[in-house]
Amino acid sequence: MPSEFNLIRQFFERPQSVRRDDVVLSIGDDCAMLTVPAGKTLVVTTDTMVENSHFYPNIAPYDLGYKAVATNLSDLAAMGAEPAWISLALTLPRADETWLSEFSRGMFELLNARQIQLIGGDTTYGAALSVTITAHGFVEKSTALCRHQAREGDEIYVSGTLGDGLAGFHLLSDLFHERKSAGDFCEEFLIRRNLHPTPRIQLGQALARYRISRCALDLSDGLVGDLGHILERSRLSAILDLDALPCSDALIRLYGREQAERLALQGGEDYELCFTLSPDKKPLLEQYAQEFDVPVTRIGRIVAANEEKPIRFRRQGKDIELQISSFEHFF
Amino acid sequence: MPSEFNLIRQFFERPQSVRRDDVVLSIGDDCAMLTVPAGKTLVVTTDTMVENSHFYPNIAPYDLGYKAVATNLSDLAAMGAEPAWISLALTLPRADETWLSEFSRGMFELLNARQIQLIGGDTTYGAALSVTITAHGFVEKSTALCRHQAREGDEIYVSGTLGDGLAGFHLLSDLFHERKSAGDFCEEFLIRRNLHPTPRIQLGQALARYRISRCALDLSDGLVGDLGHILERSRLSAILDLDALPCSDALIRLYGREQAERLALQGGEDYELCFTLSPDKKPLLEQYAQEFDVPVTRIGRIVAANEEKPIRFRRQGKDIELQISSFEHFF
């Protein structure tokens, strides 16, 4: 590894970062050594963010560090897992001290807040900036939230608001291509929602631990596409109430309700949870949602498999036809 | 994810690949779910290979798949760990069916031979071809081979032969830049040693399990640089016998003994183990080395810390001066 990469050590082995008791050996040997608590199952997820595919080259390094961690934690949240450790594979066109300092600041802000330890990784040179994080956590096997565990009659819920991530992405694209200049507070809100998604860790853990839900995923490719994964794996179908889709005031103000709904259905990068539960679990859900201050909204229900129409849409109680394509990164 | 990426599923969820009992949930959900055996400690390592930094763009996809797995398994071997699972983050400029078929064939050849399961990952588009693998394995905490555990008086050993990886790299560079055409069997041997390194998994596990060694690493950046990590972490120094350095016949035939020695000292990408042991463990080491058919060679010994000269070199019993720079990928 090139000698100037020595400076990386100072940014990724920070004395103020979290030291967990279950980390026997961290950065600096061939491998990290880790203890998984007795009775717990290990969960592992990997996400890559590549320049010009997942972010524009002008992204602030702080935002990139934050978002790369957040999107991985969102996958852990979607299993109902407790996050523990991450590995970081960072590919850089050059080693720039200010850039690394800001990137690591964004990363450690979220890691430290959640008591998660960086346990190792690899830093390499390459033409394109790229961040791959592998996140590790724990869950009780019997309570994990899996995509194949939806049941007929379950209500479908989402956390937070939908469509903000995709709207923020469009705004970032406009800014990058100089089609417009920096915007008002609504635009700023949506951009922030894209760059700083909130992994719903507490909610996911409560859904699992208190057996509120058996089935969840995180919305990274858009509600229609992602709900499709639940339906495919569970071999069921769904009816969605368009009127119920939770959209932020900022999204509605900028796009109007109808376009906001489309963004909510199609939108990628929301990193909210979509989960299903038996109607009798509603009081328990509302109790924990209130405790964690996370809005949750019932947006439809799981029904028997309908191969022709895995998802049917309703507005004001009536079936309507909608063509929604799933979100694809840039391409 | 772009729709053409659906074809990836057919290459990474192959029915003939290994299914381990400790994998509760594999590819297809937000996370993989995994069981770590009671009493064992989890080990995790991450390695990235990027186009034009770690390999030339003309690398055969089979070789890339093989080498990406091998280099990660080499890190597990250096801890004395038993490999279990890998996650794959693959960034591709385009999705090419033949390329993916060959890449996955190289990867699964090694995975299946070692009973290792691919448990998930992320496939993305990006301008530069890049492979990041996170490998997981198990080890008993008390027997793990760590860099800081060398002791004064230990003998230093290496497995296999040294310098082949770097020589193979130079030959690949010549071929890529068309400075020469395909070579004789010696050159082919060295290129193969670079592209298909042999992770010393059985040897590493025996060193740990039978308490032959407490300290090892794998030689990825060259003997002088990597041994330096052991010495730094163990706060000790070393004396190396240049005459003892094990070099392949092919290397000596092509470069002569003196240049072969330099390649052995400086050479990166050998992926052999360097380890230390108390002299009384020699018979046990030789027994297992013979059983696994892995050559091992004593190349020096660990001595008290000498801050001015962490590594001293000897030839025919006499101290000599040598300046060796560590291997750096391409740059």
XYZ file of C-alpha atoms in Angstrom:
662
model
C 0.000 0.000 0.000
C 1.440 3.401 -0.939
C 3.185 5.150 1.880
C 0.946 8.207 1.836
C -1.800 5.827 2.888
C -0.266 5.821 6.312
C -2.314 8.931 6.933
C -5.439 6.814 6.669
C -4.638 5.155 9.944
C -5.143 8.442 11.725
C -8.669 8.746 10.365
C -9.874 5.184 10.831
C -8.223 4.267 14.129
C -9.509 7.263 16.031
C -9.059 7.152 19.775
C -12.514 8.625 20.332
C -14.276 5.876 18.388
C -16.323 3.133 20.033
C -14.507 0.174 21.651
C -16.848 -2.753 22.119
C -16.235 -5.614 24.546
C -17.137 -8.169 21.875
C -14.235 -7.053 19.648
C -11.276 -9.253 20.621
C -8.994 -7.889 17.879
C -9.689 -4.913 15.625
C -7.851 -3.082 12.813
C -4.199 -4.084 12.349
C -4.044 -7.870 12.030
C -4.939 -10.153 9.100
C -8.493 -10.408 10.418
C -10.669 -8.911 13.112
C -11.719 -11.331 15.900
C -15.223 -11.027 17.269
C -17.523 -12.646 19.786
C -21.168 -13.273 18.924
C -23.376 -13.357 22.058
C -24.611 -16.832 23.046
C -28.079 -17.555 21.686
C -27.849 -14.833 19.037
C -27.613 -15.278 15.292
C -25.187 -13.199 13.246
C -26.595 -11.063 10.438
C -24.400 -9.689 7.644
C -25.113 -7.228 4.838
C -22.972 -5.570 2.157
C -23.698 -2.384 0.197
C -21.581 -0.573 -2.347
C -21.820 3.065 -3.382
C -19.948 3.994 -6.575
C -19.245 7.449 -7.990
C -21.586 8.371 -10.861
C -23.865 5.432 -10.054
C -24.965 6.126 -6.484
C -23.687 9.641 -5.947
C -22.325 12.564 -7.915
C -18.591 13.296 -7.738
C -19.364 16.615 -5.998
C -20.887 14.898 -2.937
C -19.523 16.263 0.340
C -17.277 13.571 1.872
C -19.108 13.997 5.204
C -22.407 13.144 3.498
C -20.872 10.149 1.698
C -19.453 8.731 4.926
C -22.765 9.228 6.709
C -24.921 7.776 3.938
C -22.699 4.739 3.330
C -23.087 3.756 6.987
C -26.793 4.663 7.122
C -27.788 2.526 4.134
C -26.072 -0.530 5.605
C -27.621 -0.001 9.036
C -30.982 0.242 7.308
C -30.525 -3.343 6.089
C -29.778 -4.482 9.638
C -32.865 -2.598 10.869
C -34.967 -4.417 8.274
C -34.004 -7.742 9.904
C -34.816 -6.419 13.373
C -31.135 -6.734 14.240
C -28.922 -4.923 16.711
C -25.937 -3.409 14.842
C -22.446 -4.230 16.111
C -19.532 -3.821 13.666
C -18.678 -2.665 10.164
C -15.829 -3.311 7.725
C -14.976 -0.577 5.245
C -13.555 -1.069 1.744
C -12.697 2.360 0.387
C -11.339 2.957 -3.112
C -9.951 6.435 -3.749
C -8.452 8.148 -6.789
C -6.090 9.962 -4.404
C -5.428 10.273 -0.670
C -6.561 13.731 0.386
C -6.295 14.562 4.070
C -9.250 16.958 4.215
C -11.437 14.566 2.265
C -10.572 11.625 4.535
C -11.106 13.690 7.647
C -14.594 14.720 6.542
C -15.521 11.252 5.257
C -14.517 9.646 8.539
C -16.321 12.370 10.521
C -19.590 11.524 8.713
C -19.036 7.808 9.201
C -18.117 7.969 12.881
C -20.968 10.337 13.725
C -23.438 7.549 13.024
C -21.189 4.714 14.253
C -20.485 6.366 17.580
C -24.117 7.356 18.125
C -25.121 3.705 17.689
C -22.181 2.139 19.549
C -20.909 0.428 16.409
C -17.213 -0.321 15.907
C -15.187 -0.155 12.693
C -13.283 -3.455 12.794
C -11.218 -3.348 9.620
C -11.272 -3.125 5.872
C -9.104 -2.248 2.928
C -8.140 1.084 1.402
C -7.060 1.010 -2.219
C -6.337 3.287 -5.136
C -8.642 3.234 -8.123
C -9.903 5.548 -10.849
C -13.440 5.727 -9.401
C -14.370 6.623 -5.824
C -16.207 3.693 -4.259
C -17.344 2.714 -0.748
C -18.306 -0.841 0.217
C -19.442 -1.475 3.767
C -20.149 -4.858 5.288
C -22.240 -4.452 8.427
C -22.668 -7.065 11.140
C -25.329 -7.364 13.823
C -27.223 -9.824 15.996
C -30.781 -11.066 16.073
C -32.702 -13.881 17.729
C -33.294 -16.416 15.013
C -36.934 -17.004 15.899
C -37.856 -13.306 15.786
C -35.911 -12.102 12.703
C -37.902 -10.105 10.154
C -37.765 -11.985 6.842
C -39.212 -11.203 3.445
C -40.898 -14.574 3.063
C -42.925 -14.305 6.278
C -45.848 -12.076 5.279
C -49.241 -13.672 5.853
C -52.584 -13.235 4.153
C -54.613 -10.673 6.113
C -51.542 -8.795 7.379
C -51.666 -5.006 7.263
C -48.827 -3.297 5.379
C -47.056 -0.415 7.129
C -44.228 1.951 6.318
C -42.164 4.183 8.572
C -41.575 7.890 7.894
C -42.479 9.472 4.576
C -41.938 8.106 1.080
C -40.670 9.696 -2.128
C -38.315 12.165 -0.436
C -35.231 10.140 -1.349
C -36.008 10.110 -5.065
C -37.048 13.781 -5.087
C -33.795 14.642 -3.301
C -31.907 12.620 -5.870
C -33.534 14.553 -8.749
C -32.669 17.841 -7.036
C -29.051 16.758 -6.545
C -28.931 15.808 -10.214
C -30.223 19.260 -11.218
C -27.655 20.933 -9.011
C -24.825 18.773 -10.338
C -25.761 19.426 -13.956
C -26.275 23.118 -13.171
C -29.821 23.056 -14.433
C -30.712 25.078 -11.359
C -29.122 26.746 -8.361
C -29.482 25.987 -4.654
C -33.111 25.968 -3.619
C -35.551 26.833 -0.853
C -36.054 25.038 2.462
C -38.341 22.390 0.902
C -35.628 21.444 -1.559
C -33.032 21.459 1.189
C -35.207 19.131 3.259
C -35.543 16.642 0.398
C -31.822 16.735 -0.394
C -31.083 16.129 3.257
C -33.485 13.194 3.297
C -31.524 11.699 0.402
C -28.069 12.311 1.841
C -28.843 11.580 5.507
C -31.386 8.776 5.597
C -32.418 7.640 9.080
C -31.912 3.916 9.608
C -34.930 2.750 11.645
C -32.903 0.615 13.997
C -34.977 0.985 17.168
C -38.226 0.396 15.305
C -36.857 -2.685 13.527
C -35.593 -4.146 16.801
C -38.933 -3.507 18.530
C -40.871 -5.140 15.652
C -38.744 -8.274 16.122
C -38.252 -8.321 19.899
C -41.933 -7.761 20.782
C -43.081 -9.999 17.922
C -45.099 -7.203 16.365
C -44.036 -8.179 12.851
C -42.416 -11.218 11.203
C -41.767 -9.581 7.830
C -39.947 -6.402 6.815
C -37.526 -4.894 4.344
C -35.998 -1.497 3.831
C -37.102 0.664 0.921
C -34.010 1.236 -1.170
C -35.398 0.599 -4.677
C -38.886 2.036 -4.172
C -42.114 0.811 -2.554
C -43.545 -0.983 -5.591
C -40.301 -2.778 -6.416
C -39.428 -3.626 -2.835
C -42.920 -4.681 -1.766
C -42.743 -6.916 -4.841
C -39.861 -8.793 -3.158
C -42.001 -9.478 -0.078
C -44.895 -10.654 -2.246
C -42.708 -12.851 -4.412
C -40.968 -14.477 -1.452
C -44.198 -14.840 0.555
C -46.189 -15.951 -2.529
C -48.936 -13.432 -1.840
C -50.362 -10.201 -3.290
C -51.174 -6.749 -1.935
C -53.707 -3.955 -2.158
C -52.281 -0.455 -1.654
C -54.368 2.587 -0.651
C -52.903 5.504 -2.577
C -54.666 8.010 -0.304
C -52.776 6.575 2.649
C -49.245 6.952 1.262
C -47.364 9.186 3.707
C -45.722 12.075 1.855
C -43.828 14.936 3.442
C -45.195 18.476 3.321
C -42.074 19.473 1.395
C -42.684 16.818 -1.263
C -46.348 17.774 -1.700
C -45.578 21.487 -1.767
C -42.980 21.048 -4.533
C -44.654 18.359 -6.625
C -48.379 18.336 -5.763
C -50.161 15.332 -4.180
C -50.493 13.238 -7.339
C -46.844 13.479 -8.398
C -45.798 13.024 -4.766
C -47.718 9.721 -4.751
C -45.874 8.557 -7.857
C -42.547 9.444 -6.267
C -43.622 7.572 -3.140
C -44.478 4.447 -5.160
C -41.502 4.510 -7.484
C -39.013 6.273 -5.274
C -35.676 4.760 -4.365
C -33.368 5.648 -1.491
C -36.025 6.287 1.140
C -34.442 3.783 3.553
C -37.705 3.560 5.456
C -39.022 0.212 6.673
C -41.919 -1.545 4.987
C -43.370 -4.269 7.220
C -46.479 -6.367 7.700
C -48.373 -7.329 10.817
C -51.515 -9.002 11.990
C -54.224 -6.347 12.715
C -54.291 -7.284 16.427
C -50.689 -6.049 16.785
C -51.672 -2.479 15.917
C -51.848 -1.183 19.543
C -48.403 -2.579 20.311
C -46.980 -1.036 17.125
C -48.451 2.361 17.961
C -47.038 2.205 21.480
C -43.458 1.647 20.293
C -43.737 3.988 17.310
C -44.722 6.710 19.766
C -41.963 5.763 22.217
C -39.313 6.043 19.472
C -40.982 9.026 17.822
C -41.145 7.264 14.447
C -44.278 7.887 12.370
C -45.792 4.661 11.006
C -48.611 4.503 8.470
C -50.848 1.672 7.332
C -50.789 1.758 3.528
C -52.560 -1.464 2.524
C -52.938 -5.144 3.199
C -51.656 -8.539 2.127
C -54.152 -10.662 0.195
C -54.184 -14.077 -1.479
C -51.836 -14.484 -4.438
C -53.053 -12.863 -7.662
C -50.468 -13.704 -10.293
C -51.752 -11.217 -12.845
C -51.720 -8.301 -10.446
C -49.342 -8.795 -7.521
C -50.098 -5.212 -6.415
C -53.500 -3.579 -6.882
C -53.969 0.142 -6.250
C -57.014 1.821 -4.679
C -57.992 5.471 -4.460
C -61.017 6.461 -2.376
C -62.056 2.828 -2.131
C -61.985 2.202 -5.890
C -59.547 0.097 -7.914
C -57.429 2.156 -10.294
C -54.794 1.290 -12.896
C -51.229 2.571 -12.466
C -47.998 1.787 -14.302
C -45.023 2.226 -11.992
C -41.465 1.420 -12.938
C -38.975 0.625 -10.222
C -36.123 2.968 -9.350
C -32.788 2.315 -11.007
C -29.586 4.019 -9.940
C -28.760 6.610 -12.631
C -29.025 4.264 -15.598
C -30.812 -2.350 -9.874
C -30.920 -2.497 -13.674
C -33.052 -5.297 -15.004
C -30.267 -6.936 -16.982
C -28.677 -7.609 -13.616
C -31.259 -10.321 -13.131
C -28.867 -12.543 -15.019
C -26.455 -12.231 -12.122
C -28.713 -14.356 -9.988
C -28.077 -17.317 -12.232
C -24.327 -17.044 -11.676
C -24.263 -16.384 -7.947
C -27.120 -18.586 -6.754
C -25.910 -21.760 -8.431
C -27.643 -24.945 -7.365
C -24.348 -26.833 -7.310
C -22.737 -24.434 -4.829
C -22.116 -25.319 -1.188
C -25.048 -25.199 1.289
C -23.797 -25.037 4.854
C -25.887 -25.955 7.874
C -24.748 -22.812 9.697
C -26.335 -20.556 7.057
C -29.875 -19.850 8.267
C -30.683 -17.383 5.479
C -28.550 -16.700 2.403
C -28.797 -14.453 -0.682
C -32.179 -12.778 -1.195
C -33.127 -10.986 2.031
C -31.835 -7.723 3.530
C -29.128 -9.646 5.385
C -27.741 -13.147 5.577
C -28.340 -14.963 8.905
C -25.565 -17.146 10.248
C -24.753 -19.331 13.220
C -21.301 -19.200 14.797
C -20.398 -22.498 16.546
C -20.469 -22.330 20.345
C -17.034 -21.671 21.818
C -15.649 -20.314 18.553
C -14.669 -16.736 17.775
C -15.662 -15.126 14.491
C -12.887 -13.766 12.249
C -13.580 -11.279 9.468
C -11.360 -9.893 6.706
C -11.978 -7.627 3.700
C -9.879 -7.277 0.541
C -10.479 -5.185 -2.551
C -9.017 -5.717 -6.016
C -9.396 -2.790 -8.426
C -8.698 -2.683 -12.163
C -5.357 -1.036 -13.003
C -4.288 -1.161 -9.345
C -4.350 -4.887 -8.554
C -4.841 -6.415 -11.976
C -4.707 -5.445 -15.622
C -7.962 -5.007 -17.522
C -7.072 -8.011 -19.704
C -7.166 -10.446 -16.757
C -9.204 -13.572 -17.497
C -12.428 -13.368 -15.424
C -11.825 -16.929 -14.213
C -8.440 -15.870 -12.787
C -9.944 -12.752 -11.173
C -12.684 -14.745 -9.465
C -10.180 -17.314 -8.241
C -7.614 -14.817 -7.006
C -10.144 -12.574 -5.249
C -11.304 -15.536 -3.161
C -7.771 -16.912 -2.641
C -6.338 -13.654 -1.259
C -9.149 -13.391 1.293
C -8.802 -17.021 2.358
C -5.093 -16.380 2.804
C -5.951 -13.800 5.493
C -8.135 -16.353 7.280
C -5.307 -18.923 7.029
C -2.943 -16.404 8.630
C -5.189 -16.354 11.727
C -5.330 -20.164 11.846
C -9.051 -19.919 11.092
C -11.485 -22.288 9.429
C -13.179 -20.482 6.496
C -16.974 -20.458 6.376
C -18.671 -17.744 4.290
C -17.955 -14.857 1.941
C -19.855 -11.742 0.827
C -19.115 -10.373 -2.636
C -19.301 -6.718 -3.712
C -18.777 -6.632 -7.462
C -18.650 -3.413 -9.488
C -18.856 -3.857 -13.246
C -18.748 -1.443 -16.194
C -21.276 -3.721 -17.931
C -23.084 -7.009 -17.369
C -21.596 -9.545 -19.745
C -22.914 -13.082 -19.491
C -19.699 -14.845 -20.565
C -17.609 -12.708 -18.235
C -19.889 -13.399 -15.256
C -19.997 -17.109 -16.011
C -16.203 -17.325 -16.044
C -15.750 -15.089 -12.988
C -18.184 -17.150 -10.943
C -16.581 -20.395 -12.175
C -13.199 -19.238 -10.803
C -14.763 -18.113 -7.550
C -16.837 -21.237 -6.939
C -13.986 -23.574 -7.820
C -12.180 -22.481 -4.681
C -15.322 -21.939 -2.572
C -16.727 -25.388 -3.319
C -13.372 -27.110 -2.788
C -13.181 -25.552 0.694
C -16.876 -25.914 1.606
C -17.356 -22.140 1.785
C -20.721 -20.525 1.021
C -21.394 -17.237 -0.771
C -23.968 -15.604 1.530
C -24.711 -12.307 -0.215
C -23.304 -9.076 -1.489
C -24.034 -6.256 -3.870
C -23.579 -5.956 -7.615
C -23.305 -2.443 -8.993
C -22.407 -0.548 -12.128
C -19.288 1.585 -12.122
C -16.642 2.819 -14.542
C -13.878 0.629 -13.055
C -14.064 -3.132 -12.493
C -13.654 -3.830 -8.775
C -14.084 -6.864 -6.481
C -14.407 -6.583 -2.704
C -14.761 -9.783 -0.716
C -15.457 -10.014 2.995
C -14.550 -13.468 4.270
C -15.728 -14.995 7.551
C -14.326 -17.910 9.497
C -13.948 -19.368 12.992
C -11.054 -19.812 15.358
C -10.559 -20.671 19.004
C -9.693 -17.422 20.701
C -6.833 -18.856 22.746
C -5.077 -20.384 19.732
C -5.489 -17.646 17.096
C -2.305 -16.594 15.269
C -1.747 -12.883 15.937
C 0.924 -10.491 14.751
C 1.780 -9.268 18.233
C 2.574 -12.717 19.640
C 6.120 -13.363 18.387
C 8.628 -14.063 21.155
C 12.334 -13.527 21.417
C 14.116 -16.729 20.441
C 11.331 -17.852 18.042
C 12.412 -19.226 14.693
C 10.898 -17.535 11.625
C 9.403 -19.794 8.958
C 7.681 -19.302 5.640
C 5.582 -21.683 3.574
C 6.184 -22.376 -0.133
C 8.543 -20.224 -2.188
C 8.919 -16.446 -2.183
C 9.258 -13.898 -4.978
C 7.149 -15.799 -7.513
C 4.179 -13.484 -7.054
C 6.151 -10.334 -7.823
C 7.981 -11.955 -10.730
C 4.639 -13.115 -12.119
C 3.316 -9.595 -11.726
C 6.254 -8.152 -13.728
C 5.686 -10.738 -16.452
C 1.967 -9.911 -16.609
C 2.900 -6.232 -16.871
C 5.258 -6.980 -19.787
C 2.574 -8.991 -21.542
C -0.065 -6.295 -20.998
C 2.207 -3.552 -22.301
C 3.277 -5.800 -25.180
C 6.926 -5.498 -24.241
C 7.179 -9.234 -24.877
C 5.097 -12.178 -26.060
C 3.946 -15.257 -24.130
C 6.876 -17.016 -22.547
C 8.324 -20.407 -21.677
C 7.217 -22.790 -18.929
C 9.184 -20.920 -16.219
C 7.332 -17.723 -17.039
C 4.029 -19.564 -17.164
C 4.730 -21.042 -13.731
C 5.428 -17.591 -12.222
C 2.341 -16.051 -13.832
C 0.248 -18.897 -12.494
C 1.723 -18.384 -9.025
C 0.581 -14.754 -9.237
C -2.912 -15.445 -10.552
C -3.670 -18.605 -8.558
C -2.062 -18.226 -5.150
C -2.623 -21.139 -2.770
C -4.149 -20.054 0.544
C -2.398 -22.140 3.204
C -5.582 -22.950 5.093
C -4.697 -26.417 6.401
C -1.249 -25.291 7.516
C -2.629 -22.213 9.277
C -5.255 -24.267 11.081
C -2.661 -26.843 12.190
C -0.325 -24.094 13.477
C -3.163 -22.828 15.675
C -4.928 -26.057 16.637
C -1.757 -27.924 17.686
C -0.256 -24.796 19.249
C 2.785 -24.960 17.008
C 2.801 -21.184 16.489
C 1.149 -18.179 18.132
C 2.116 -15.631 15.482
C 1.599 -15.508 11.720
C 0.618 -13.322 8.791
C 0.233 -13.817 5.090
C 2.771 -12.306 2.703
C 0.830 -9.919 0.501
C 3.140 -6.887 0.534
C 6.483 -8.731 0.632
C 8.556 -10.439 3.326
C 10.453 -7.370 4.537
C 7.351 -5.199 4.765
C 5.118 -7.860 6.260
C 7.672 -9.234 8.731
C 8.023 -5.598 9.766
C 4.371 -5.681 10.909
C 5.086 -8.679 13.161
C 8.181 -6.981 14.599
C 6.404 -3.675 15.159
C 3.402 -5.295 16.867
C 5.572 -7.704 18.908
C 8.170 -4.995 19.679
C 11.034 -7.225 18.593
C 13.606 -7.503 15.792
C 14.718 -10.240 13.401
C 17.767 -11.709 11.725
C 17.162 -13.172 8.263
C 19.435 -15.746 6.574
C 19.490 -14.776 2.915
C 20.893 -18.174 1.952
C 17.827 -19.832 3.443
C 15.200 -17.911 1.451
C 13.181 -20.501 -0.473
C 13.023 -19.578 -4.169
C 11.459 -21.646 -6.918
C 13.603 -23.206 -9.621
C 11.670 -21.137 -12.172
C 12.518 -17.905 -10.367
C 16.219 -18.749 -10.057
C 16.436 -19.938 -13.653
C 14.931 -16.685 -14.973
C 16.537 -14.162 -12.609
C 19.608 -15.810 -11.054
C 19.949 -16.480 -7.292
C 20.835 -12.926 -6.216
C 17.960 -11.230 -8.025
C 15.628 -14.034 -6.912
C 16.575 -13.236 -3.300
C 15.676 -9.584 -3.809
C 12.335 -10.554 -5.305
C 11.766 -12.874 -2.341
C 12.496 -10.078 0.144
C 10.606 -7.318 -1.622
C 8.005 -9.401 -3.426
C 4.307 -8.822 -2.973
C 1.443 -11.174 -3.739
C 3.081 -14.399 -2.613
C 0.207 -15.231 -0.238
C 2.453 -17.607 1.654
C 2.423 -17.724 5.462
C 5.193 -16.222 7.554
C 5.090 -17.513 11.133
C 7.227 -17.872 14.221
C 7.631 -20.742 16.655
C 9.672 -21.902 19.583
C 12.540 -24.204 18.375
C 11.088 -27.167 20.299
C 7.993 -27.107 18.040
C 10.054 -27.933 14.955
C 9.282 -31.720 14.897
C 5.529 -31.045 15.168
C 5.714 -28.451 12.377
C 7.579 -30.848 10.109
C 5.053 -33.583 10.778
C 2.068 -31.465 9.678
C 3.916 -29.772 6.823
C 4.616 -33.240 5.443
C 1.046 -34.405 6.042
C -0.351 -31.425 4.069
C 2.465 -31.516 1.519
C 3.354 -27.859 2.186
C 7.068 -26.991 2.122
C 8.138 -24.889 5.118
C 11.530 -23.239 5.510
C 13.286 -21.677 8.481
C 14.551 -18.289 7.275
C 15.707 -16.570 10.456
C 14.929 -15.836 14.063
C 13.322 -13.294 16.342
C 15.749 -11.319 18.530
C 15.503 -8.541 21.091
C 14.308 -5.180 19.786
C 16.887 -3.209 17.824
C 15.259 0.071 16.916
C 17.894 1.093 14.399
C 17.746 -2.171 12.470
C 14.479 -4.034 12.958
C 15.656 -6.562 10.356
C 19.293 -7.607 9.948
C 20.416 -9.699 6.980
C 23.056 -12.471 7.005
C 24.727 -14.289 4.164
C 26.988 -17.271 4.936
C 26.950 -16.315 8.602
C 28.055 -12.718 8.035
C 26.032 -9.515 8.476
C 25.441 -7.682 5.208
C 23.740 -4.398 4.312
C 20.684 -4.424 2.051
C 18.186 -1.743 1.094
C 14.802 -3.274 0.329
C 11.705 -1.286 -0.469
C 8.314 -2.826 0.136
C 6.015 -3.829 -2.700
C 3.409 -1.303 -3.783
C 0.544 -2.128 -6.082
C 1.350 -0.523 -9.464
C 2.019 2.951 -8.136
